[in-house]
Amino acid sequence: MAVEPTIYGASERAPRGDYARAGQVRPDYTCPQNYAAYTAQDHDTYRRLYERQAALIPGLACDEFIAALPALGAKERIPRFEDINARLYKATRWEIVAVPGLIPEVPFFTLLANRKFPVTDWLRTPEEFDYIVEPDVFHDLFGHVPLLFNPVYADHIQDYGRGALKAHRLGACEQLSRLYWYTIEFGLMRQTNGLRAGSGTHGNLRAYGAGILSSSGELQHAVRSEIPNRIALSPERTMRTRYKIDSYQQTYFVIDSFQQLFDLTAPDFTPLYERVKAQPELAADARLPEDVIVAV
């Protein structure tokens, strides 16, 4: 049976990606990385994207990300997934698998629960250098994969996949997807190891979310701008909060460490889902009296 593309949110066009691909896309939506299809221009675009982001991350990305980035390997061209997997599996027993684009929730969660991270294998065009709506191979590789070399973070992603499969059965995917958005995609961290509070660029605030780390504009906005809310992470507060998909975030949730993130998301969320469903949703820029505001 042929797999079909998946649409998240409002869109006037179908998701990009060759989901037919001569029968190579498997029922779980994984496929071979079509490495021969990358052009010289693709490799050059990837190189320029990598160089730009790598130059920006000092003082803006968390120490764990900066330490892990070299493990990604090739930066002058799009890496081969099997080369990354040779290092990644040895480090944390994770591997990356190619997918043609956005995939449905259950296959996505199932892959995460089995320590397989889906990576879109196509790359944006040069005209989309500064902004792209959908995740591409650069976003997935540069933004997500380096932290999979961190054992605590890697275990958290697997637990998220397992928890998301349960949330799907309970009809709570929307609540858990907000937690994913505000942590794995757009999370911030108060970095204290080896740093003096108040030193450097905006003290010790650093990015760990892939959507921030792979975007030159969002990276600077999230850490440096005075505009957005920055609130200490509470799973319940986060699950109530809507988010933007076509602009910089208006609120960021902040953790102190990956161990704290792991511990906060370890309890059974079943009663939490029921509480969240009984409460009103919050706007993306909402600020509540009980919020713990993190100073910039």
PDB file of C-alpha atoms in Angstrom:
ATOM      1  CA  MET A   1       0.000   0.000   0.000  1.00  0.00           C
ATOM      2  CA  ALA A   2       1.399   3.386  -0.999  1.00  0.00           C
ATOM      3  CA  VAL A   3       2.126   5.849   1.795  1.00  0.00           C
ATOM      4  CA  GLU A   4       0.587   9.303   1.655  1.00  0.00           C
ATOM      5  CA  PRO A   5       2.043  12.718   2.600  1.00  0.00           C
ATOM      6  CA  THR A   6       0.980  14.287   5.884  1.00  0.00           C
ATOM      7  CA  ILE A   7      -0.225  17.849   6.419  1.00  0.00           C
ATOM      8  CA  TYR A   8       0.171  19.590   9.793  1.00  0.00           C
ATOM      9  CA  GLY A   9      -1.536  22.917  10.352  1.00  0.00           C
ATOM     10  CA  ALA A  10      -3.000  25.155   7.669  1.00  0.00           C
ATOM     11  CA  SER A  11      -1.362  25.001   4.258  1.00  0.00           C
ATOM     12  CA  GLU A  12      -2.321  25.839   0.683  1.00  0.00           C
ATOM     13  CA  ARG A  13      -0.042  23.224  -0.850  1.00  0.00           C
ATOM     14  CA  ALA A  14       0.782  19.569  -0.339  1.00  0.00           C
ATOM     15  CA  PRO A  15       3.919  18.751   1.668  1.00  0.00           C
ATOM     16  CA  ARG A  16       7.098  18.487  -0.337  1.00  0.00           C
ATOM     17  CA  GLY A  17       8.764  15.118  -0.841  1.00  0.00           C
ATOM     18  CA  ASP A  18       8.642  12.134  -3.190  1.00  0.00           C
ATOM     19  CA  TYR A  19       6.439   9.735  -1.236  1.00  0.00           C
ATOM     20  CA  ALA A  20       6.107   7.303  -4.159  1.00  0.00           C
ATOM     21  CA  ARG A  21       9.803   7.116  -5.085  1.00  0.00           C
ATOM     22  CA  ALA A  22       9.531   3.987  -7.254  1.00  0.00           C
ATOM     23  CA  GLY A  23       8.223   1.904  -4.385  1.00  0.00           C
ATOM     24  CA  GLN A  24      11.197   2.599  -2.111  1.00  0.00           C
ATOM     25  CA  VAL A  25       9.178   4.230   0.695  1.00  0.00           C
ATOM     26  CA  ARG A  26       8.374   1.520   3.229  1.00  0.00           C
ATOM     27  CA  PRO A  27       5.120   1.169   5.224  1.00  0.00           C
ATOM     28  CA  ASP A  28       6.815   2.871   8.199  1.00  0.00           C
ATOM     29  CA  TYR A  29       7.657   5.835   5.905  1.00  0.00           C
ATOM     30  CA  THR A  30      11.407   5.207   5.958  1.00  0.00           C
ATOM     31  CA  CYS A  31      13.348   5.015   2.703  1.00  0.00           C
ATOM     32  CA  PRO A  32      16.930   4.894   1.457  1.00  0.00           C
ATOM     33  CA  GLN A  33      18.764   8.215   1.461  1.00  0.00           C
ATOM     34  CA  ASN A  34      18.793   9.137  -2.212  1.00  0.00           C
ATOM     35  CA  TYR A  35      22.356  10.438  -2.040  1.00  0.00           C
ATOM     36  CA  ALA A  36      22.970  10.352  -5.796  1.00  0.00           C
ATOM     37  CA  ALA A  37      20.104  12.808  -6.295  1.00  0.00           C
ATOM     38  CA  TYR A  38      21.925  15.647  -4.493  1.00  0.00           C
ATOM     39  CA  THR A  39      23.403  18.166  -6.915  1.00  0.00           C
ATOM     40  CA  ALA A  40      26.571  20.211  -6.574  1.00  0.00           C
ATOM     41  CA  GLN A  41      24.301  23.161  -5.762  1.00  0.00           C
ATOM     42  CA  ASP A  42      22.632  21.125  -2.966  1.00  0.00           C
ATOM     43  CA  HIS A  43      25.991  20.367  -1.377  1.00  0.00           C
ATOM     44  CA  ASP A  44      27.034  24.017  -1.674  1.00  0.00           C
ATOM     45  CA  THR A  45      23.773  25.208  -0.083  1.00  0.00           C
ATOM     46  CA  TYR A  46      24.264  22.768   2.804  1.00  0.00           C
ATOM     47  CA  ARG A  47      27.871  23.959   3.259  1.00  0.00           C
ATOM     48  CA  ARG A  48      26.804  27.607   3.394  1.00  0.00           C
ATOM     49  CA  LEU A  49      23.965  26.863   5.830  1.00  0.00           C
ATOM     50  CA  TYR A  50      26.328  24.904   8.086  1.00  0.00           C
ATOM     51  CA  GLU A  51      28.995  27.617   8.021  1.00  0.00           C
ATOM     52  CA  ARG A  52      26.491  30.357   8.872  1.00  0.00           C
ATOM     53  CA  GLN A  53      24.935  28.505  11.809  1.00  0.00           C
ATOM     54  CA  ALA A  54      28.256  27.220  13.162  1.00  0.00           C
ATOM     55  CA  ALA A  55      29.533  30.805  13.251  1.00  0.00           C
ATOM     56  CA  LEU A  56      26.477  31.973  15.204  1.00  0.00           C
ATOM     57  CA  ILE A  57      26.176  29.320  17.912  1.00  0.00           C
ATOM     58  CA  PRO A  58      29.029  30.345  20.269  1.00  0.00           C
ATOM     59  CA  GLY A  59      27.408  32.115  23.209  1.00  0.00           C
ATOM     60  CA  LEU A  60      23.911  31.256  21.925  1.00  0.00           C
ATOM     61  CA  ALA A  61      23.744  27.436  21.855  1.00  0.00           C
ATOM     62  CA  CYS A  62      24.032  25.225  24.926  1.00  0.00           C
ATOM     63  CA  ASP A  63      27.412  23.683  25.728  1.00  0.00           C
ATOM     64  CA  GLU A  64      26.090  20.160  25.095  1.00  0.00           C
ATOM     65  CA  PHE A  65      25.162  21.043  21.522  1.00  0.00           C
ATOM     66  CA  ILE A  66      28.463  22.752  20.800  1.00  0.00           C
ATOM     67  CA  ALA A  67      30.370  19.763  22.174  1.00  0.00           C
ATOM     68  CA  ALA A  68      28.367  17.297  20.066  1.00  0.00           C
ATOM     69  CA  LEU A  69      28.270  19.197  16.754  1.00  0.00           C
ATOM     70  CA  PRO A  70      31.616  17.849  15.430  1.00  0.00           C
ATOM     71  CA  ALA A  71      30.184  14.316  15.660  1.00  0.00           C
ATOM     72  CA  LEU A  72      27.845  15.242  12.804  1.00  0.00           C
ATOM     73  CA  GLY A  73      30.836  14.870  10.481  1.00  0.00           C
ATOM     74  CA  ALA A  74      31.033  16.385   7.012  1.00  0.00           C
ATOM     75  CA  LYS A  75      30.219  20.084   6.842  1.00  0.00           C
ATOM     76  CA  GLU A  76      31.353  20.854   3.311  1.00  0.00           C
ATOM     77  CA  ARG A  77      28.668  18.555   1.856  1.00  0.00           C
ATOM     78  CA  ILE A  78      25.492  16.744   2.887  1.00  0.00           C
ATOM     79  CA  PRO A  79      26.636  13.801   5.047  1.00  0.00           C
ATOM     80  CA  ARG A  80      25.791  10.204   4.293  1.00  0.00           C
ATOM     81  CA  PHE A  81      23.413   8.928   6.950  1.00  0.00           C
ATOM     82  CA  GLU A  82      25.305   5.641   7.340  1.00  0.00           C
ATOM     83  CA  ASP A  83      28.474   7.571   8.239  1.00  0.00           C
ATOM     84  CA  ILE A  84      26.639   9.424  11.013  1.00  0.00           C
ATOM     85  CA  ASN A  85      25.057   6.200  12.237  1.00  0.00           C
ATOM     86  CA  ALA A  86      28.439   4.525  12.636  1.00  0.00           C
ATOM     87  CA  ARG A  87      29.274   7.139  15.293  1.00  0.00           C
ATOM     88  CA  LEU A  88      25.791   7.704  16.714  1.00  0.00           C
ATOM     89  CA  TYR A  89      24.946   4.071  17.408  1.00  0.00           C
ATOM     90  CA  LYS A  90      28.232   3.615  19.219  1.00  0.00           C
ATOM     91  CA  ALA A  91      27.541   6.699  21.374  1.00  0.00           C
ATOM     92  CA  THR A  92      23.875   6.241  22.375  1.00  0.00           C
ATOM     93  CA  ARG A  93      22.453   3.273  20.411  1.00  0.00           C
ATOM     94  CA  TRP A  94      20.437   5.669  18.244  1.00  0.00           C
ATOM     95  CA  GLU A  95      20.358   5.812  14.447  1.00  0.00           C
ATOM     96  CA  ILE A  96      18.896   8.173  11.892  1.00  0.00           C
ATOM     97  CA  VAL A  97      16.603   6.969   9.115  1.00  0.00           C
ATOM     98  CA  ALA A  98      15.649   8.768   5.924  1.00  0.00           C
ATOM     99  CA  VAL A  99      12.040   9.810   5.294  1.00  0.00           C
ATOM    100  CA  PRO A 100      10.614  11.648   2.253  1.00  0.00           C
ATOM    101  CA  GLY A 101       9.109  14.477   4.314  1.00  0.00           C
ATOM    102  CA  LEU A 102       6.557  14.969   7.076  1.00  0.00           C
ATOM    103  CA  ILE A 103       5.119  11.657   8.282  1.00  0.00           C
ATOM    104  CA  PRO A 104       2.023  10.770  10.352  1.00  0.00           C
ATOM    105  CA  GLU A 105       2.118  10.848  14.144  1.00  0.00           C
ATOM    106  CA  VAL A 106       2.055   7.111  14.906  1.00  0.00           C
ATOM    107  CA  PRO A 107       4.917   6.143  12.537  1.00  0.00           C
ATOM    108  CA  PHE A 108       6.906   9.133  13.825  1.00  0.00           C
ATOM    109  CA  PHE A 109       6.358   8.228  17.489  1.00  0.00           C
ATOM    110  CA  THR A 110       7.075   4.561  16.808  1.00  0.00           C
ATOM    111  CA  LEU A 111      10.430   5.382  15.247  1.00  0.00           C
ATOM    112  CA  LEU A 112      11.397   7.548  18.241  1.00  0.00           C
ATOM    113  CA  ALA A 113      10.308   4.819  20.685  1.00  0.00           C
ATOM    114  CA  ASN A 114      12.703   2.469  18.886  1.00  0.00           C
ATOM    115  CA  ARG A 115      15.626   4.934  18.949  1.00  0.00           C
ATOM    116  CA  LYS A 116      15.333   5.809  15.269  1.00  0.00           C
ATOM    117  CA  PHE A 117      15.193   9.498  14.360  1.00  0.00           C
ATOM    118  CA  PRO A 118      13.480  10.336  11.037  1.00  0.00           C
ATOM    119  CA  VAL A 119      15.468  12.777   8.897  1.00  0.00           C
ATOM    120  CA  THR A 120      13.947  14.382   5.809  1.00  0.00           C
ATOM    121  CA  ASP A 121      16.375  13.694   2.975  1.00  0.00           C
ATOM    122  CA  TRP A 122      15.645  16.625   0.629  1.00  0.00           C
ATOM    123  CA  LEU A 123      17.226  20.082   0.911  1.00  0.00           C
ATOM    124  CA  ARG A 124      15.731  23.557   0.506  1.00  0.00           C
ATOM    125  CA  THR A 125      16.431  25.604  -2.610  1.00  0.00           C
ATOM    126  CA  PRO A 126      18.911  28.516  -2.573  1.00  0.00           C
ATOM    127  CA  GLU A 127      15.918  30.882  -2.685  1.00  0.00           C
ATOM    128  CA  GLU A 128      14.788  29.430   0.669  1.00  0.00           C
ATOM    129  CA  PHE A 129      18.199  29.885   2.277  1.00  0.00           C
ATOM    130  CA  ASP A 130      16.935  32.159   5.065  1.00  0.00           C
ATOM    131  CA  TYR A 131      13.549  30.562   5.749  1.00  0.00           C
ATOM    132  CA  ILE A 132      11.689  27.337   5.024  1.00  0.00           C
ATOM    133  CA  VAL A 133       8.305  26.236   6.366  1.00  0.00           C
ATOM    134  CA  GLU A 134       8.899  22.478   6.398  1.00  0.00           C
ATOM    135  CA  PRO A 135      11.842  20.642   7.956  1.00  0.00           C
ATOM    136  CA  ASP A 136      14.526  19.671   5.457  1.00  0.00           C
ATOM    137  CA  VAL A 137      17.750  17.676   5.746  1.00  0.00           C
ATOM    138  CA  PHE A 138      19.674  20.655   7.135  1.00  0.00           C
ATOM    139  CA  HIS A 139      17.134  21.400   9.867  1.00  0.00           C
ATOM    140  CA  ASP A 140      16.942  17.751  10.904  1.00  0.00           C
ATOM    141  CA  LEU A 141      20.684  17.037  10.785  1.00  0.00           C
ATOM    142  CA  PHE A 142      22.075  20.275  12.214  1.00  0.00           C
ATOM    143  CA  GLY A 143      19.205  21.018  14.605  1.00  0.00           C
ATOM    144  CA  HIS A 144      18.241  17.601  15.977  1.00  0.00           C
ATOM    145  CA  VAL A 145      20.968  15.028  15.476  1.00  0.00           C
ATOM    146  CA  PRO A 146      23.941  16.439  17.455  1.00  0.00           C
ATOM    147  CA  LEU A 147      22.088  16.226  20.789  1.00  0.00           C
ATOM    148  CA  LEU A 148      21.231  12.580  20.112  1.00  0.00           C
ATOM    149  CA  PHE A 149      24.896  11.997  20.988  1.00  0.00           C
ATOM    150  CA  ASN A 150      24.064  13.192  24.549  1.00  0.00           C
ATOM    151  CA  PRO A 151      22.938  10.136  26.599  1.00  0.00           C
ATOM    152  CA  VAL A 152      20.409  11.934  28.831  1.00  0.00           C
ATOM    153  CA  TYR A 153      18.818  13.835  25.952  1.00  0.00           C
ATOM    154  CA  ALA A 154      18.789  10.705  23.775  1.00  0.00           C
ATOM    155  CA  ASP A 155      16.925   8.769  26.481  1.00  0.00           C
ATOM    156  CA  HIS A 156      14.432  11.633  26.800  1.00  0.00           C
ATOM    157  CA  ILE A 157      13.620  11.511  23.079  1.00  0.00           C
ATOM    158  CA  GLN A 158      12.953   7.771  23.271  1.00  0.00           C
ATOM    159  CA  ASP A 159      10.715   8.265  26.313  1.00  0.00           C
ATOM    160  CA  TYR A 160       8.885  11.015  24.441  1.00  0.00           C
ATOM    161  CA  GLY A 161       8.166   8.585  21.600  1.00  0.00           C
ATOM    162  CA  ARG A 162       6.831   5.982  24.007  1.00  0.00           C
ATOM    163  CA  GLY A 163       4.728   8.571  25.833  1.00  0.00           C
ATOM    164  CA  ALA A 164       3.387   9.971  22.571  1.00  0.00           C
ATOM    165  CA  LEU A 165       2.093   6.561  21.505  1.00  0.00           C
ATOM    166  CA  LYS A 166       0.175   6.453  24.792  1.00  0.00           C
ATOM    167  CA  ALA A 167      -1.052  10.015  24.270  1.00  0.00           C
ATOM    168  CA  HIS A 168      -2.362   8.997  20.853  1.00  0.00           C
ATOM    169  CA  ARG A 169      -4.422   6.232  22.449  1.00  0.00           C
ATOM    170  CA  LEU A 170      -5.761   8.743  24.996  1.00  0.00           C
ATOM    171  CA  GLY A 171      -6.600  11.410  22.428  1.00  0.00           C
ATOM    172  CA  ALA A 172      -4.013  13.781  23.892  1.00  0.00           C
ATOM    173  CA  CYS A 173      -1.601  14.239  20.975  1.00  0.00           C
ATOM    174  CA  GLU A 174      -2.318  17.970  20.740  1.00  0.00           C
ATOM    175  CA  GLN A 175      -1.276  18.475  24.358  1.00  0.00           C
ATOM    176  CA  LEU A 176       1.926  16.475  23.970  1.00  0.00           C
ATOM    177  CA  SER A 177       2.757  18.065  20.620  1.00  0.00           C
ATOM    178  CA  ARG A 178       2.886  21.449  22.358  1.00  0.00           C
ATOM    179  CA  LEU A 179       5.428  20.074  24.804  1.00  0.00           C
ATOM    180  CA  TYR A 180       7.499  18.774  21.868  1.00  0.00           C
ATOM    181  CA  TRP A 181       7.277  22.157  20.137  1.00  0.00           C
ATOM    182  CA  TYR A 182       8.355  24.172  23.158  1.00  0.00           C
ATOM    183  CA  THR A 183      11.173  21.832  24.218  1.00  0.00           C
ATOM    184  CA  ILE A 184      12.636  19.678  21.433  1.00  0.00           C
ATOM    185  CA  GLU A 185      11.985  22.303  18.751  1.00  0.00           C
ATOM    186  CA  PHE A 186      12.122  25.649  20.610  1.00  0.00           C
ATOM    187  CA  GLY A 187      13.555  25.015  24.067  1.00  0.00           C
ATOM    188  CA  LEU A 188      15.962  27.251  25.988  1.00  0.00           C
ATOM    189  CA  MET A 189      18.315  26.342  28.832  1.00  0.00           C
ATOM    190  CA  ARG A 190      19.919  28.265  31.684  1.00  0.00           C
ATOM    191  CA  GLN A 191      23.534  27.242  31.189  1.00  0.00           C
ATOM    192  CA  THR A 192      25.518  27.327  34.433  1.00  0.00           C
ATOM    193  CA  ASN A 193      28.321  24.789  34.025  1.00  0.00           C
ATOM    194  CA  GLY A 194      31.569  26.645  33.602  1.00  0.00           C
ATOM    195  CA  LEU A 195      29.817  29.991  33.179  1.00  0.00           C
ATOM    196  CA  ARG A 196      29.502  32.967  35.464  1.00  0.00           C
ATOM    197  CA  ALA A 197      25.906  34.151  35.702  1.00  0.00           C
ATOM    198  CA  GLY A 198      25.541  37.460  33.922  1.00  0.00           C
ATOM    199  CA  SER A 199      28.634  37.005  31.760  1.00  0.00           C
ATOM    200  CA  GLY A 200      28.761  36.798  28.005  1.00  0.00           C
ATOM    201  CA  THR A 201      25.796  37.349  25.714  1.00  0.00           C
ATOM    202  CA  HIS A 202      22.683  37.774  27.848  1.00  0.00           C
ATOM    203  CA  GLY A 203      24.071  35.898  30.825  1.00  0.00           C
ATOM    204  CA  ASN A 204      23.604  32.165  30.778  1.00  0.00           C
ATOM    205  CA  LEU A 205      20.579  31.730  28.506  1.00  0.00           C
ATOM    206  CA  ARG A 206      21.247  29.247  25.695  1.00  0.00           C
ATOM    207  CA  ALA A 207      19.271  27.410  22.995  1.00  0.00           C
ATOM    208  CA  TYR A 208      18.866  23.650  22.676  1.00  0.00           C
ATOM    209  CA  GLY A 209      15.716  23.413  20.499  1.00  0.00           C
ATOM    210  CA  ALA A 210      16.316  22.344  16.894  1.00  0.00           C
ATOM    211  CA  GLY A 211      14.038  25.008  15.430  1.00  0.00           C
ATOM    212  CA  ILE A 212      16.168  27.672  17.093  1.00  0.00           C
ATOM    213  CA  LEU A 213      19.562  26.118  16.434  1.00  0.00           C
ATOM    214  CA  SER A 214      18.939  25.690  12.697  1.00  0.00           C
ATOM    215  CA  SER A 215      17.609  29.242  12.144  1.00  0.00           C
ATOM    216  CA  SER A 216      19.894  32.273  12.086  1.00  0.00           C
ATOM    217  CA  GLY A 217      17.085  34.702  12.867  1.00  0.00           C
ATOM    218  CA  GLU A 218      15.320  32.636  15.524  1.00  0.00           C
ATOM    219  CA  LEU A 219      18.600  31.855  17.291  1.00  0.00           C
ATOM    220  CA  GLN A 220      19.328  35.515  17.913  1.00  0.00           C
ATOM    221  CA  HIS A 221      15.687  36.384  18.640  1.00  0.00           C
ATOM    222  CA  ALA A 222      15.270  33.581  21.187  1.00  0.00           C
ATOM    223  CA  VAL A 223      18.399  34.379  23.191  1.00  0.00           C
ATOM    224  CA  ARG A 224      18.999  38.103  22.682  1.00  0.00           C
ATOM    225  CA  SER A 225      15.669  39.817  22.040  1.00  0.00           C
ATOM    226  CA  GLU A 226      13.803  41.541  24.854  1.00  0.00           C
ATOM    227  CA  ILE A 227      10.446  40.842  23.156  1.00  0.00           C
ATOM    228  CA  PRO A 228       9.446  37.207  23.889  1.00  0.00           C
ATOM    229  CA  ASN A 229       8.307  35.722  27.183  1.00  0.00           C
ATOM    230  CA  ARG A 230      10.768  33.319  28.791  1.00  0.00           C
ATOM    231  CA  ILE A 231       9.108  31.097  31.367  1.00  0.00           C
ATOM    232  CA  ALA A 232      10.468  28.248  33.498  1.00  0.00           C
ATOM    233  CA  LEU A 233       9.209  24.988  32.022  1.00  0.00           C
ATOM    234  CA  SER A 234       6.064  23.484  33.518  1.00  0.00           C
ATOM    235  CA  PRO A 235       4.575  20.603  31.454  1.00  0.00           C
ATOM    236  CA  GLU A 236       1.008  21.603  32.348  1.00  0.00           C
ATOM    237  CA  ARG A 237       1.533  25.281  31.458  1.00  0.00           C
ATOM    238  CA  THR A 238       3.274  24.302  28.236  1.00  0.00           C
ATOM    239  CA  MET A 239       0.547  21.872  27.152  1.00  0.00           C
ATOM    240  CA  ARG A 240      -2.053  24.652  27.442  1.00  0.00           C
ATOM    241  CA  THR A 241      -0.101  27.076  25.245  1.00  0.00           C
ATOM    242  CA  ARG A 242      -0.747  27.461  21.518  1.00  0.00           C
ATOM    243  CA  TYR A 243       2.211  28.178  19.256  1.00  0.00           C
ATOM    244  CA  LYS A 244       3.147  29.916  16.023  1.00  0.00           C
ATOM    245  CA  ILE A 245       4.357  27.968  12.995  1.00  0.00           C
ATOM    246  CA  ASP A 246       5.003  30.886  10.641  1.00  0.00           C
ATOM    247  CA  SER A 247       6.819  33.451  12.799  1.00  0.00           C
ATOM    248  CA  TYR A 248       9.291  33.721  15.649  1.00  0.00           C
ATOM    249  CA  GLN A 249       7.976  32.331  18.909  1.00  0.00           C
ATOM    250  CA  GLN A 250       6.350  34.738  21.360  1.00  0.00           C
ATOM    251  CA  THR A 251       7.082  32.507  24.357  1.00  0.00           C
ATOM    252  CA  TYR A 252       9.995  30.213  25.169  1.00  0.00           C
ATOM    253  CA  PHE A 253      10.091  27.720  28.039  1.00  0.00           C
ATOM    254  CA  VAL A 254      13.361  27.330  29.910  1.00  0.00           C
ATOM    255  CA  ILE A 255      15.000  24.339  31.611  1.00  0.00           C
ATOM    256  CA  ASP A 256      18.094  24.151  33.825  1.00  0.00           C
ATOM    257  CA  SER A 257      19.460  20.870  32.425  1.00  0.00           C
ATOM    258  CA  PHE A 258      18.552  17.866  30.322  1.00  0.00           C
ATOM    259  CA  GLN A 259      18.273  15.838  33.516  1.00  0.00           C
ATOM    260  CA  GLN A 260      15.599  18.262  34.722  1.00  0.00           C
ATOM    261  CA  LEU A 261      13.758  17.876  31.404  1.00  0.00           C
ATOM    262  CA  PHE A 262      13.974  14.089  31.709  1.00  0.00           C
ATOM    263  CA  ASP A 263      12.663  14.183  35.305  1.00  0.00           C
ATOM    264  CA  LEU A 264       9.823  16.622  34.543  1.00  0.00           C
ATOM    265  CA  THR A 265       8.523  14.416  31.743  1.00  0.00           C
ATOM    266  CA  ALA A 266       9.002  11.051  33.472  1.00  0.00           C
ATOM    267  CA  PRO A 267       5.702  10.851  35.484  1.00  0.00           C
ATOM    268  CA  ASP A 268       2.519   9.363  34.027  1.00  0.00           C
ATOM    269  CA  PHE A 269       0.847  12.186  32.093  1.00  0.00           C
ATOM    270  CA  THR A 270      -2.644  10.623  32.083  1.00  0.00           C
ATOM    271  CA  PRO A 271      -4.043  12.782  34.931  1.00  0.00           C
ATOM    272  CA  LEU A 272      -2.200  15.795  33.534  1.00  0.00           C
ATOM    273  CA  TYR A 273      -3.951  15.412  30.178  1.00  0.00           C
ATOM    274  CA  GLU A 274      -7.321  15.427  31.920  1.00  0.00           C
ATOM    275  CA  ARG A 275      -6.479  18.612  33.841  1.00  0.00           C
ATOM    276  CA  VAL A 276      -5.222  20.359  30.714  1.00  0.00           C
ATOM    277  CA  LYS A 277      -8.306  19.432  28.697  1.00  0.00           C
ATOM    278  CA  ALA A 278     -10.501  20.939  31.429  1.00  0.00           C
ATOM    279  CA  GLN A 279      -8.692  24.294  31.314  1.00  0.00           C
ATOM    280  CA  PRO A 280      -8.831  27.030  28.664  1.00  0.00           C
ATOM    281  CA  GLU A 281      -6.084  27.185  26.065  1.00  0.00           C
ATOM    282  CA  LEU A 282      -3.551  29.989  26.337  1.00  0.00           C
ATOM    283  CA  ALA A 283      -2.464  32.333  23.579  1.00  0.00           C
ATOM    284  CA  ALA A 284       1.103  32.028  22.326  1.00  0.00           C
ATOM    285  CA  ASP A 285       2.038  35.300  24.041  1.00  0.00           C
ATOM    286  CA  ALA A 286       0.103  34.756  27.293  1.00  0.00           C
ATOM    287  CA  ARG A 287       1.680  35.544  30.643  1.00  0.00           C
ATOM    288  CA  LEU A 288       0.104  34.291  33.877  1.00  0.00           C
ATOM    289  CA  PRO A 289       0.602  35.674  37.419  1.00  0.00           C
ATOM    290  CA  GLU A 290       2.024  32.308  38.530  1.00  0.00           C
ATOM    291  CA  ASP A 291       4.577  32.072  35.698  1.00  0.00           C
ATOM    292  CA  VAL A 292       8.203  31.959  36.790  1.00  0.00           C
ATOM    293  CA  ILE A 293       9.802  34.511  34.469  1.00  0.00           C
ATOM    294  CA  VAL A 294      13.394  33.873  33.471  1.00  0.00           C
ATOM    295  CA  ALA A 295      15.419  37.078  33.244  1.00  0.00           C
ATOM    296  CA  VAL A 296      17.386  37.707  30.064  1.00  0.00           C
TER     297      VAL A 296
END
